[in-house]
Amino acid sequence: MNSRNGFALVSALIMVVVLGLMAAFYFALTRVEMSTSKSQVDSTTGFFSAEAGLNLRGEDIRRTFIGFNVPQGTSPNGVEPCVDGSPGTGDFACEQIQLNSRDITTYVVDDPANVFGGELIRVPQGETFGGLNAFEARYHVFSEAHNTRDIRPEALLEMVFRSRLVPVFQFAAFYDKDLEILPGPDMLLNGRVHANGDLYLNAGSSLEITGQVTVSQRADSTGGDLYRRRKNTGDCGGTVRVDDADASTNPEPTVDCSGLIPQAILDGWNGQIQTGMERLEVPSFEIFEPGGGAYWNEADIRIALDLRGAQPAVIVAQENLVGGDIVADALRTSMLDTCINDDLGDPFSDPANRVYDASVPGALDAGQVAAVEWSDSFFNNREGSTITMLEVDVRALLTCLHEGATGAPLLDEIGKDIDDISDGGLVVYLTVVGDDSDSLNDYGIRIRNGADLAAHDDPLNPPPDLQGLTVVSDQAAYVMGDYNVDDGDWTPASFLVDSLNILSEGWEDDAESAPGSYGARDAATTEINAAFLAGTDTTGGIEGTAGQGIGAYNGGLENYPRFHENWSGVTFSYSGSLVSFGNAQHVDGAWIYGGPYYEAPNRDWAYETRFNTAASLPPMSPRFVYLRQELFVRDFDR
């Protein structure tokens, strides 16, 4: 009995020891697993934190390119950059942020092959935007995540990407908002179409697009859809065709009426229609504003109608503001003085009395054409108000810039003439300065006598050929008559303005613009060859689906230029690119068709295919920017 009890006791003790060992082993194993799991969680958290740092730093570089800036500074150096050696400077310097309880250190290395402003390339075929010109630069972004408890980093990541700047005037139409195309008569768009928002396609008869169609999301990640319908009513009609890049398809396939078209259906167009893309970043309106925007800063001359004094005056403005205000450059205003008519004149006086006199260099004498003057005689029925205008005779202004008041080029002061190529050509900034310049107003600039973009010929002082001309204004623009007529002497040209109005070659008297019927305002055949960037209305006043089914139609792409005459049966010929970065800032008259506003022209419109060559783009063509990732690496060596 005693022996049995002893055996049982020994067995029990052995079991206790075994169970203890098993418990200890299980506890140790659990600790290892917990430690491993925690390590995996830490590693994963560190990885995604470092990846977030990469993306944030890449976004910083991308945003630097918006407008006409480029990243500047020096990259860090040393065995362990940001720990020893130089921390770098400017856009490439070491930076630290806190994320997920991690210290994230990032820095950027400028690729040694980069050239200032980017290397001009053609986007490879097969990629989105394949075949377009772009300025490309390559960068390496490094990101390191540290858990404050450890010396060793949890994650070391490297991303190599290419930043691409693409001039928007390579598109037949490019909108940073909803884009609606609803032509009444047949319409052919022979170029690319893009919208940062939603795209609505419809037709009274037929619409055909022969270029790639792309739709991107807005900044808030909404939109990016293509609708086959009207935005304001939901109605669908006509025939819409889009090129599918298949030479055997004739005619091109139709986009059928079915409202929102899913990408799965659009895949049948072989990449020619792409929706739901990431937003393409474009410059904000600030880049076009006077005083600090890139176009004001880079302009070769800045001319303003100053309404702040007892009498309106035309001035050449200084580049820098004084006390926040635009002020006159006394010397250059004086140099332009003989080309200015500050009296309230009649820009439509007898042409026989407005003949250029080459014997009087730049002088306003004996009926000489004033290069710049002002008026307050045009009534805009759409806005319901009389417009105070800065009047610019393009050919007289180019002559005055070349000859100056005494035979010396006005641009000589800055070492230029009208054949300047520093920004691809001449950039002229025009504005009106008054109490309402920053708000809704009744101001405008009117451009006339621009059929031939050249200075008047002078055998004693032959003018050089213009290489390109961009006219910029923060106010409404009115282009009167033919502009840059393509008679074998075409010039890359553009207008970057708040809103774009057309007055035909037949416009003779502002008195005809008085409120009432447009019967006296018969248009004449007119030709304009220039890229346009201007504000446009929004159907329903709301971008996106919230604006569907409400409010009046905004006029669509077919009414991008604002008409003011009876164009019935008359042709308006246009070759260029139609770009809108948002609504007009200084006018708000809604689009209304018919009397007393206008009758539509016959539209002979085309995308300017010469813009497909970078050297033929207008000066300072605005660009959108996007990144293309080339490499993503995780480094396990440290």
XYZ file of C-alpha atoms in Angstrom:
638
model
C 0.000 0.000 0.000
C 2.819 2.275 0.963
C 4.660 1.434 -2.244
C 1.588 2.283 -4.284
C 1.213 5.610 -2.534
C 4.858 6.385 -3.166
C 4.546 5.578 -6.841
C 1.476 7.775 -7.179
C 3.254 10.601 -5.458
C 6.253 10.312 -7.760
C 3.949 10.179 -10.799
C 2.109 13.247 -9.607
C 5.357 15.091 -9.099
C 6.514 14.120 -12.583
C 3.225 15.344 -14.050
C 3.546 18.612 -12.171
C 7.064 19.060 -13.531
C 5.963 18.175 -17.079
C 2.989 20.499 -16.910
C 5.229 23.218 -15.518
C 7.695 22.712 -18.336
C 4.877 22.749 -20.851
C 3.472 25.919 -19.313
C 6.907 27.521 -19.346
C 7.424 26.471 -22.956
C 3.976 27.724 -23.946
C 4.576 30.978 -22.101
C 7.961 31.391 -23.799
C 6.455 30.504 -27.174
C 3.616 32.962 -26.632
C 6.091 35.663 -25.745
C 8.088 34.911 -28.884
C 4.938 34.916 -30.984
C 3.732 38.111 -29.358
C 7.151 39.638 -29.840
C 7.241 38.469 -33.458
C 3.711 39.695 -34.029
C 4.538 43.028 -32.454
C 7.688 43.220 -34.509
C 5.670 42.503 -37.638
C 3.105 45.133 -36.661
C 5.885 47.625 -35.938
C 7.598 46.797 -39.206
C 4.346 47.108 -41.158
C 3.459 50.354 -39.408
C 6.956 51.662 -40.045
C 6.761 50.661 -43.706
C 3.439 52.375 -44.361
C 4.532 55.428 -42.369
C 7.699 55.702 -44.468
C 5.628 55.186 -47.630
C 3.327 58.030 -46.551
C 6.422 60.178 -46.111
C 7.517 59.307 -49.649
C 4.148 60.257 -51.091
C 3.993 63.533 -49.168
C 7.477 64.520 -50.320
C 6.734 63.524 -53.904
C 3.589 65.664 -53.739
C 5.703 68.597 -52.523
C 7.957 68.263 -55.555
C 4.986 67.959 -57.901
C 3.329 71.066 -56.490
C 6.549 73.011 -56.933
C 6.143 72.600 -60.678
C 2.632 74.094 -60.818
C 2.992 77.378 -62.649
C 6.497 78.111 -63.839
C 8.608 77.163 -60.809
C 11.196 74.389 -60.588
C 12.621 72.660 -57.481
C 15.760 74.394 -56.259
C 18.436 73.688 -53.681
C 21.080 71.038 -52.990
C 20.612 67.401 -52.018
C 21.938 66.060 -48.671
C 25.262 64.253 -48.652
C 27.187 62.014 -46.280
C 27.365 58.294 -45.519
C 24.015 58.565 -43.783
C 22.258 61.625 -45.236
C 20.383 63.681 -42.647
C 22.609 62.145 -39.920
C 26.085 63.227 -40.978
C 27.314 65.577 -43.704
C 25.182 68.356 -45.167
C 21.393 68.214 -44.586
C 20.776 69.771 -48.001
C 18.919 72.959 -48.838
C 15.700 74.213 -50.407
C 13.319 71.710 -51.961
C 15.776 68.811 -51.535
C 16.679 69.261 -47.845
C 16.092 66.775 -45.020
C 12.678 67.151 -43.416
C 11.092 65.425 -40.419
C 7.459 64.756 -39.618
C 5.667 62.736 -36.928
C 3.335 60.016 -38.161
C 1.909 56.995 -36.314
C 4.273 57.663 -33.374
C 7.189 57.438 -35.795
C 9.836 59.967 -36.725
C 9.777 60.114 -40.529
C 12.815 61.643 -42.238
C 12.641 62.402 -45.956
C 14.947 63.995 -48.485
C 15.201 64.355 -52.263
C 18.088 63.757 -54.653
C 18.100 65.722 -57.882
C 19.032 63.397 -60.741
C 22.358 64.597 -62.228
C 20.947 64.211 -65.751
C 18.214 66.807 -65.105
C 18.277 70.057 -67.046
C 16.819 73.286 -65.695
C 13.093 73.411 -66.376
C 13.025 69.784 -67.508
C 14.078 67.934 -70.629
C 11.720 68.218 -73.586
C 10.362 64.775 -74.453
C 7.448 63.192 -76.229
C 5.361 61.015 -73.945
C 5.862 57.439 -75.218
C 3.064 55.958 -77.280
C 1.033 53.433 -75.329
C 0.961 55.639 -72.235
C -1.867 58.008 -71.410
C -1.095 61.276 -73.229
C 1.227 59.375 -75.545
C 2.635 61.608 -78.275
C 2.319 64.885 -76.358
C 5.251 67.170 -75.676
C 6.255 67.329 -72.023
C 9.067 68.700 -69.913
C 10.393 65.875 -67.774
C 12.699 65.760 -64.751
C 13.758 62.725 -62.656
C 13.985 62.649 -58.861
C 14.863 60.179 -56.099
C 12.896 60.515 -52.857
C 14.092 58.731 -49.702
C 12.049 58.119 -46.556
C 13.162 56.594 -43.243
C 10.844 55.602 -40.390
C 12.163 55.390 -36.799
C 10.325 53.998 -33.819
C 11.488 56.149 -30.905
C 12.283 52.960 -28.908
C 14.790 51.654 -31.445
C 18.032 52.954 -32.877
C 17.697 51.026 -36.116
C 15.122 52.331 -38.630
C 11.994 50.247 -39.139
C 11.826 51.043 -42.837
C 14.078 52.583 -45.484
C 12.289 53.349 -48.744
C 13.275 54.910 -52.058
C 10.986 56.068 -54.847
C 12.189 57.208 -58.249
C 9.692 59.205 -60.290
C 9.530 61.431 -63.315
C 7.708 64.735 -63.071
C 6.065 65.701 -66.332
C 4.815 69.142 -67.322
C 2.432 69.032 -70.271
C 1.352 72.248 -72.071
C -2.455 72.292 -72.111
C -2.689 73.934 -75.532
C -2.003 70.497 -77.004
C -5.688 69.706 -76.349
C -8.612 70.766 -78.518
C -10.432 71.316 -75.215
C -9.125 71.138 -71.647
C -11.378 72.047 -68.689
C -10.522 72.110 -64.995
C -14.229 71.649 -64.291
C -17.242 69.928 -65.846
C -17.106 70.070 -69.634
C -20.286 70.006 -71.722
C -20.282 69.680 -75.495
C -23.663 70.029 -77.201
C -23.366 71.462 -80.720
C -26.503 72.124 -82.742
C -25.024 71.671 -86.251
C -22.510 68.917 -87.043
C -19.217 69.403 -85.172
C -15.816 67.755 -85.615
C -13.228 68.061 -82.836
C -9.913 67.020 -84.345
C -7.943 66.842 -81.097
C -7.779 65.612 -77.531
C -10.480 66.426 -74.973
C -9.976 66.446 -71.201
C -12.039 67.394 -68.141
C -11.054 67.543 -64.477
C -14.616 66.834 -63.370
C -17.318 65.235 -65.484
C -17.731 65.174 -69.246
C -21.176 65.471 -70.889
C -21.445 64.614 -74.595
C -24.547 65.299 -76.659
C -25.457 66.631 -80.096
C -28.265 68.315 -81.959
C -27.129 66.456 -85.058
C -23.664 64.860 -84.788
C -20.462 65.283 -82.785
C -17.237 63.458 -83.666
C -14.028 63.544 -81.618
C -10.886 62.232 -83.307
C -8.478 62.566 -80.355
C -8.126 60.797 -77.017
C -10.829 61.599 -74.434
C -9.774 61.620 -70.774
C -11.690 62.490 -67.607
C -10.044 63.019 -64.211
C -11.392 63.456 -60.726
C -11.632 66.785 -58.952
C -9.430 67.737 -56.019
C -12.040 66.215 -53.655
C -11.826 62.861 -55.499
C -15.344 63.192 -56.937
C -16.236 63.097 -60.611
C -14.148 61.640 -63.368
C -17.229 60.313 -65.179
C -18.490 60.488 -68.737
C -22.187 61.065 -69.378
C -23.999 60.695 -72.686
C -26.721 63.278 -71.932
C -27.283 66.929 -71.149
C -26.334 68.001 -67.650
C -29.200 70.423 -67.158
C -32.069 68.224 -68.402
C -30.836 64.667 -68.795
C -32.071 64.605 -72.417
C -29.976 62.747 -74.960
C -29.977 63.122 -78.718
C -27.961 63.172 -81.906
C -24.991 60.986 -82.747
C -21.709 61.074 -80.834
C -18.675 59.263 -82.196
C -15.166 58.923 -80.738
C -12.100 57.563 -82.532
C -11.183 54.084 -81.253
C -7.635 53.991 -82.713
C -8.694 51.187 -85.039
C -8.002 52.011 -88.681
C -10.527 49.406 -89.804
C -13.409 51.121 -87.991
C -15.292 53.426 -90.328
C -17.311 55.262 -89.214
C -16.039 55.506 -85.650
C -18.129 53.732 -82.965
C -20.962 55.656 -81.339
C -21.341 56.462 -77.652
C -24.958 55.500 -77.091
C -27.490 57.364 -74.965
C -27.399 55.683 -71.564
C -26.511 58.382 -69.059
C -23.409 57.492 -67.073
C -21.128 55.303 -69.203
C -19.082 52.781 -67.165
C -15.420 52.339 -67.994
C -16.059 48.688 -68.817
C -18.045 49.858 -71.852
C -15.486 52.539 -72.717
C -12.676 49.951 -72.732
C -13.970 49.064 -76.185
C -12.329 52.263 -77.461
C -8.831 50.773 -77.034
C -7.626 53.349 -74.513
C -8.988 56.310 -76.467
C -11.551 57.003 -73.722
C -10.346 56.883 -70.118
C -12.355 57.961 -67.083
C -11.810 58.005 -63.318
C -8.214 59.157 -63.668
C -6.312 60.929 -60.898
C -6.646 64.706 -61.041
C -4.285 66.600 -63.319
C -3.003 69.606 -61.372
C -3.249 72.954 -63.121
C -2.321 76.452 -61.941
C -4.799 78.449 -59.862
C -6.118 81.843 -60.971
C -3.487 83.543 -58.805
C -0.861 82.795 -61.436
C -2.655 85.191 -63.802
C -3.272 87.974 -61.281
C -1.414 91.315 -61.407
C 1.294 92.091 -58.918
C 2.502 88.641 -57.968
C 1.441 86.050 -60.512
C 3.988 84.426 -62.800
C 2.545 86.047 -65.920
C 2.724 89.535 -64.418
C 6.273 88.891 -63.252
C 7.443 87.497 -66.585
C 5.599 89.912 -68.898
C 7.758 91.980 -71.238
C 5.476 94.984 -70.730
C 2.506 95.688 -68.434
C -0.001 98.285 -69.644
C -2.916 99.412 -67.487
C -5.880 101.751 -67.802
C -5.782 103.570 -64.462
C -9.232 104.740 -63.325
C -8.198 105.894 -59.859
C -7.419 109.516 -60.715
C -9.567 112.458 -61.692
C -9.151 111.380 -65.323
C -8.471 107.903 -66.723
C -4.860 107.433 -67.770
C -2.912 104.766 -69.609
C 0.282 103.751 -67.802
C 3.125 101.318 -68.163
C 3.086 99.591 -64.781
C 6.054 98.682 -62.637
C 6.634 95.003 -62.020
C 6.620 95.443 -58.235
C 3.627 96.759 -56.342
C 4.039 99.794 -54.111
C 2.015 99.611 -50.924
C 0.048 96.792 -52.507
C -0.963 98.953 -55.489
C -0.088 98.970 -59.170
C 1.910 102.103 -59.927
C 3.313 103.683 -63.072
C 6.852 103.173 -64.260
C 7.471 106.856 -65.004
C 10.316 106.286 -67.471
C 8.602 103.621 -69.548
C 5.251 105.418 -69.437
C 7.020 108.480 -70.781
C 8.689 106.367 -73.473
C 5.265 105.068 -74.535
C 3.598 108.462 -74.128
C 3.655 109.426 -77.792
C 1.778 106.217 -78.607
C -0.971 106.858 -76.048
C -4.234 108.728 -76.486
C -5.533 109.475 -72.985
C -8.461 111.482 -74.317
C -11.759 109.678 -74.602
C -11.491 108.909 -78.270
C -13.385 107.063 -80.957
C -11.554 103.845 -81.805
C -13.797 103.529 -84.869
C -13.054 106.857 -86.520
C -12.612 107.010 -90.274
C -9.862 104.498 -91.162
C -8.571 106.998 -93.736
C -7.559 109.225 -90.840
C -5.865 106.388 -89.008
C -3.073 105.560 -91.396
C 0.352 104.698 -90.007
C 2.955 107.348 -90.833
C 6.375 105.690 -90.999
C 8.098 109.063 -91.113
C 7.096 109.761 -87.505
C 8.606 106.923 -85.434
C 6.113 105.895 -82.795
C 4.483 109.323 -82.699
C 0.763 109.967 -82.440
C 0.655 112.745 -85.003
C -1.408 113.825 -87.981
C -4.075 111.169 -87.480
C -1.537 108.575 -86.380
C -3.013 105.377 -84.911
C -2.920 105.350 -81.105
C -1.347 102.149 -79.874
C -3.309 102.373 -76.623
C -6.292 104.492 -75.664
C -9.563 104.039 -73.809
C -13.316 104.128 -74.362
C -16.592 103.684 -72.532
C -18.959 103.241 -75.469
C -19.514 99.461 -75.732
C -22.647 98.023 -74.124
C -22.459 94.341 -73.200
C -26.008 93.018 -73.339
C -25.044 89.781 -71.612
C -23.661 91.709 -68.625
C -26.245 94.471 -68.941
C -23.695 97.266 -68.607
C -21.406 99.642 -70.490
C -17.780 98.503 -70.450
C -14.856 100.810 -69.736
C -12.193 99.553 -72.138
C -8.445 99.672 -72.454
C -8.174 99.829 -76.253
C -5.105 98.240 -77.861
C -4.174 98.431 -81.533
C -1.896 95.413 -81.828
C 0.071 96.498 -84.866
C 0.557 100.029 -83.586
C 1.666 98.690 -80.195
C 4.213 96.338 -81.761
C 5.494 99.263 -83.836
C 5.748 101.448 -80.763
C 7.521 98.735 -78.781
C 10.002 98.316 -81.607
C 10.600 101.990 -82.415
C 9.840 103.729 -79.134
C 9.306 107.469 -78.970
C 12.660 108.414 -80.483
C 13.510 105.506 -82.722
C 14.968 103.427 -79.855
C 12.999 100.273 -79.014
C 10.929 100.686 -75.864
C 11.970 97.184 -74.875
C 15.639 98.178 -75.237
C 15.637 99.107 -71.562
C 15.392 95.420 -70.729
C 17.579 94.336 -73.635
C 14.782 93.065 -75.873
C 12.913 93.787 -79.067
C 9.649 92.372 -80.342
C 11.442 89.224 -81.552
C 12.204 88.243 -77.936
C 12.325 84.473 -77.357
C 13.093 84.364 -73.619
C 9.668 82.835 -72.839
C 9.026 81.573 -76.336
C 8.017 85.015 -77.553
C 6.530 88.316 -76.401
C 4.263 88.376 -73.324
C 2.049 91.477 -72.928
C 0.008 91.994 -69.758
C -3.045 94.298 -70.058
C -5.340 95.324 -67.221
C -7.733 97.929 -65.867
C -7.068 99.326 -62.398
C -10.075 100.713 -60.558
C -12.144 100.367 -57.415
C -13.715 97.130 -58.663
C -10.682 95.468 -60.240
C -10.744 92.621 -57.703
C -14.489 91.952 -57.921
C -17.339 91.876 -60.431
C -16.922 94.910 -62.647
C -17.634 96.636 -65.950
C -14.020 96.693 -67.160
C -12.429 95.137 -70.203
C -9.589 95.169 -72.699
C -10.223 95.282 -76.444
C -7.699 93.989 -78.952
C -8.007 95.152 -82.571
C -5.981 95.399 -85.776
C -4.319 92.054 -85.088
C -4.862 90.366 -88.440
C -1.120 90.547 -89.066
C 0.933 90.083 -85.892
C 3.788 92.330 -86.970
C 4.992 95.882 -86.577
C 4.421 98.314 -89.436
C 7.120 98.097 -92.046
C 9.669 100.918 -91.924
C 12.402 100.866 -94.590
C 14.657 102.961 -92.342
C 14.214 100.672 -89.338
C 12.895 97.293 -90.492
C 11.160 95.502 -87.609
C 12.140 91.946 -86.721
C 9.634 89.122 -87.029
C 7.530 88.330 -83.985
C 8.336 84.851 -82.630
C 5.158 84.494 -80.609
C 2.627 86.637 -78.739
C 0.700 85.914 -75.549
C -1.775 88.497 -74.268
C -2.660 88.149 -70.592
C -5.339 89.967 -68.613
C -7.138 89.464 -65.324
C -10.125 91.260 -66.887
C -12.608 90.441 -69.654
C -11.122 90.510 -73.149
C -12.781 91.493 -76.427
C -11.029 90.405 -79.620
C -12.286 92.514 -82.524
C -11.866 91.483 -86.126
C -9.442 89.055 -87.718
C -6.515 87.965 -85.591
C -3.342 86.204 -86.701
C -4.764 85.387 -90.122
C -3.140 82.291 -91.556
C -1.889 83.660 -94.878
C 1.489 81.965 -94.696
C 2.753 84.218 -91.908
C 1.214 82.437 -88.887
C 2.541 83.239 -85.390
C 2.097 81.153 -82.200
C -0.423 83.218 -80.229
C -2.702 82.975 -77.218
C -5.064 84.889 -74.947
C -5.077 84.132 -71.210
C -7.967 86.217 -69.888
C -10.879 86.312 -67.450
C -13.487 85.820 -70.184
C -13.207 85.821 -73.978
C -15.554 87.856 -76.195
C -15.607 87.996 -80.002
C -16.528 91.022 -82.113
C -16.500 90.325 -85.822
C -14.606 91.949 -88.647
C -17.840 93.810 -89.401
C -18.000 95.672 -86.096
C -17.916 99.386 -86.880
C -19.722 101.363 -84.227
C -20.244 100.779 -80.512
C -23.498 102.693 -80.764
C -24.953 99.550 -82.333
C -24.370 97.671 -79.086
C -27.048 99.687 -77.237
C -29.681 97.629 -75.418
C -32.253 96.144 -77.729
C -32.348 94.036 -80.860
C -29.123 92.786 -82.400
C -30.572 93.558 -85.827
C -28.092 96.399 -86.360
C -25.170 94.251 -85.321
C -24.644 92.130 -88.428
C -21.443 90.119 -88.182
C -18.969 89.636 -91.008
C -16.796 86.602 -91.717
C -13.946 86.543 -89.200
C -10.843 84.401 -88.686
C -8.951 83.982 -85.414
C -5.981 81.683 -84.920
C -4.917 81.654 -81.262
C -5.178 79.501 -78.169
C -7.752 80.658 -75.590
C -7.697 80.257 -71.815
C -10.691 81.918 -70.150
C -13.377 81.493 -67.530
C -16.629 79.730 -68.419
C -20.030 79.378 -66.737
C -21.214 76.307 -64.828
C -24.568 74.684 -65.576
C -26.736 74.876 -62.473
C -24.002 76.900 -60.785
C -22.688 73.685 -59.216
C -19.927 71.402 -60.416
C -20.630 67.675 -60.346
C -23.817 65.642 -59.977
C -25.367 68.177 -57.577
C -25.683 70.499 -60.584
C -27.551 67.973 -62.722
C -31.116 68.757 -63.673
C -31.094 72.304 -62.297
C -30.447 75.733 -63.730
C -29.862 76.811 -67.281
C -27.318 75.407 -69.743
C -23.954 77.181 -69.620
C -23.640 77.297 -73.406
C -21.169 74.450 -73.647
C -17.879 74.313 -75.503
C -19.604 75.538 -78.658
C -20.302 78.868 -76.905
C -16.937 79.197 -75.172
C -16.304 82.452 -77.110
C -18.970 84.980 -76.104
C -20.764 86.397 -79.137
C -22.600 89.747 -79.389
C -23.796 89.973 -83.005
C -26.176 88.488 -85.515
C -23.958 85.774 -86.974
C -26.786 83.958 -88.754
C -25.356 82.428 -91.929
C -21.922 83.993 -91.264
C -18.803 81.900 -90.616
C -16.500 82.298 -87.651
C -13.272 80.458 -88.484
C -11.203 79.444 -85.487
C -8.060 77.394 -85.071
C -6.517 76.966 -81.639
C -7.201 75.336 -78.280
C -10.062 76.014 -75.826
C -8.995 75.856 -72.167
C -10.912 76.788 -69.025
C -9.563 76.607 -65.477
C -12.849 77.655 -63.840
C -15.526 80.333 -63.839
C -14.817 83.926 -64.824
C -13.915 86.000 -61.777
C -15.035 89.478 -62.875
C -18.185 88.940 -64.962
C -21.299 86.916 -64.179
C -23.755 87.447 -67.043
C -25.404 84.114 -67.832
C -25.342 82.573 -71.299
C -28.597 83.320 -73.127
C -29.203 82.572 -76.786
C -31.065 84.892 -79.147
C -32.143 88.532 -78.994
C -30.930 90.904 -77.833
C -27.768 88.892 -77.338
C -26.628 87.101 -80.483
C -27.353 84.603 -83.228
C -24.861 81.777 -83.578
C -22.317 81.654 -86.413
C -21.440 78.848 -88.732
C -18.535 77.345 -86.814
C -15.506 76.376 -88.874
C -13.403 75.305 -85.895
C -10.323 73.151 -85.612
C -7.612 72.291 -83.143
C -4.330 73.935 -84.183
C -2.201 70.901 -85.012
C 0.958 73.048 -85.143
C 0.723 73.160 -81.342
C 1.800 69.508 -81.432
C 5.320 70.835 -82.034
C 6.788 72.364 -78.870
C 8.516 75.183 -80.764
C 5.138 76.289 -82.165
C 3.384 76.619 -78.810
C 2.505 80.179 -77.706
C 4.792 81.907 -75.171
C 4.370 80.736 -71.575
C 1.755 78.121 -72.443
C 0.181 76.966 -69.143
C 0.894 73.363 -68.164
C -0.561 70.588 -66.037
C 1.770 68.358 -64.047
C 1.669 64.685 -63.177
C 4.103 62.124 -61.764
C 5.064 58.813 -63.306
C 6.613 56.363 -60.826
C 9.618 54.514 -62.164
C 10.979 52.559 -59.180
C 10.012 51.664 -55.604
C 12.609 49.985 -53.379
C 12.789 48.884 -49.730
C 16.316 48.860 -48.319
C 17.091 46.169 -45.702
C 20.815 46.931 -45.329
C 20.688 49.208 -42.299
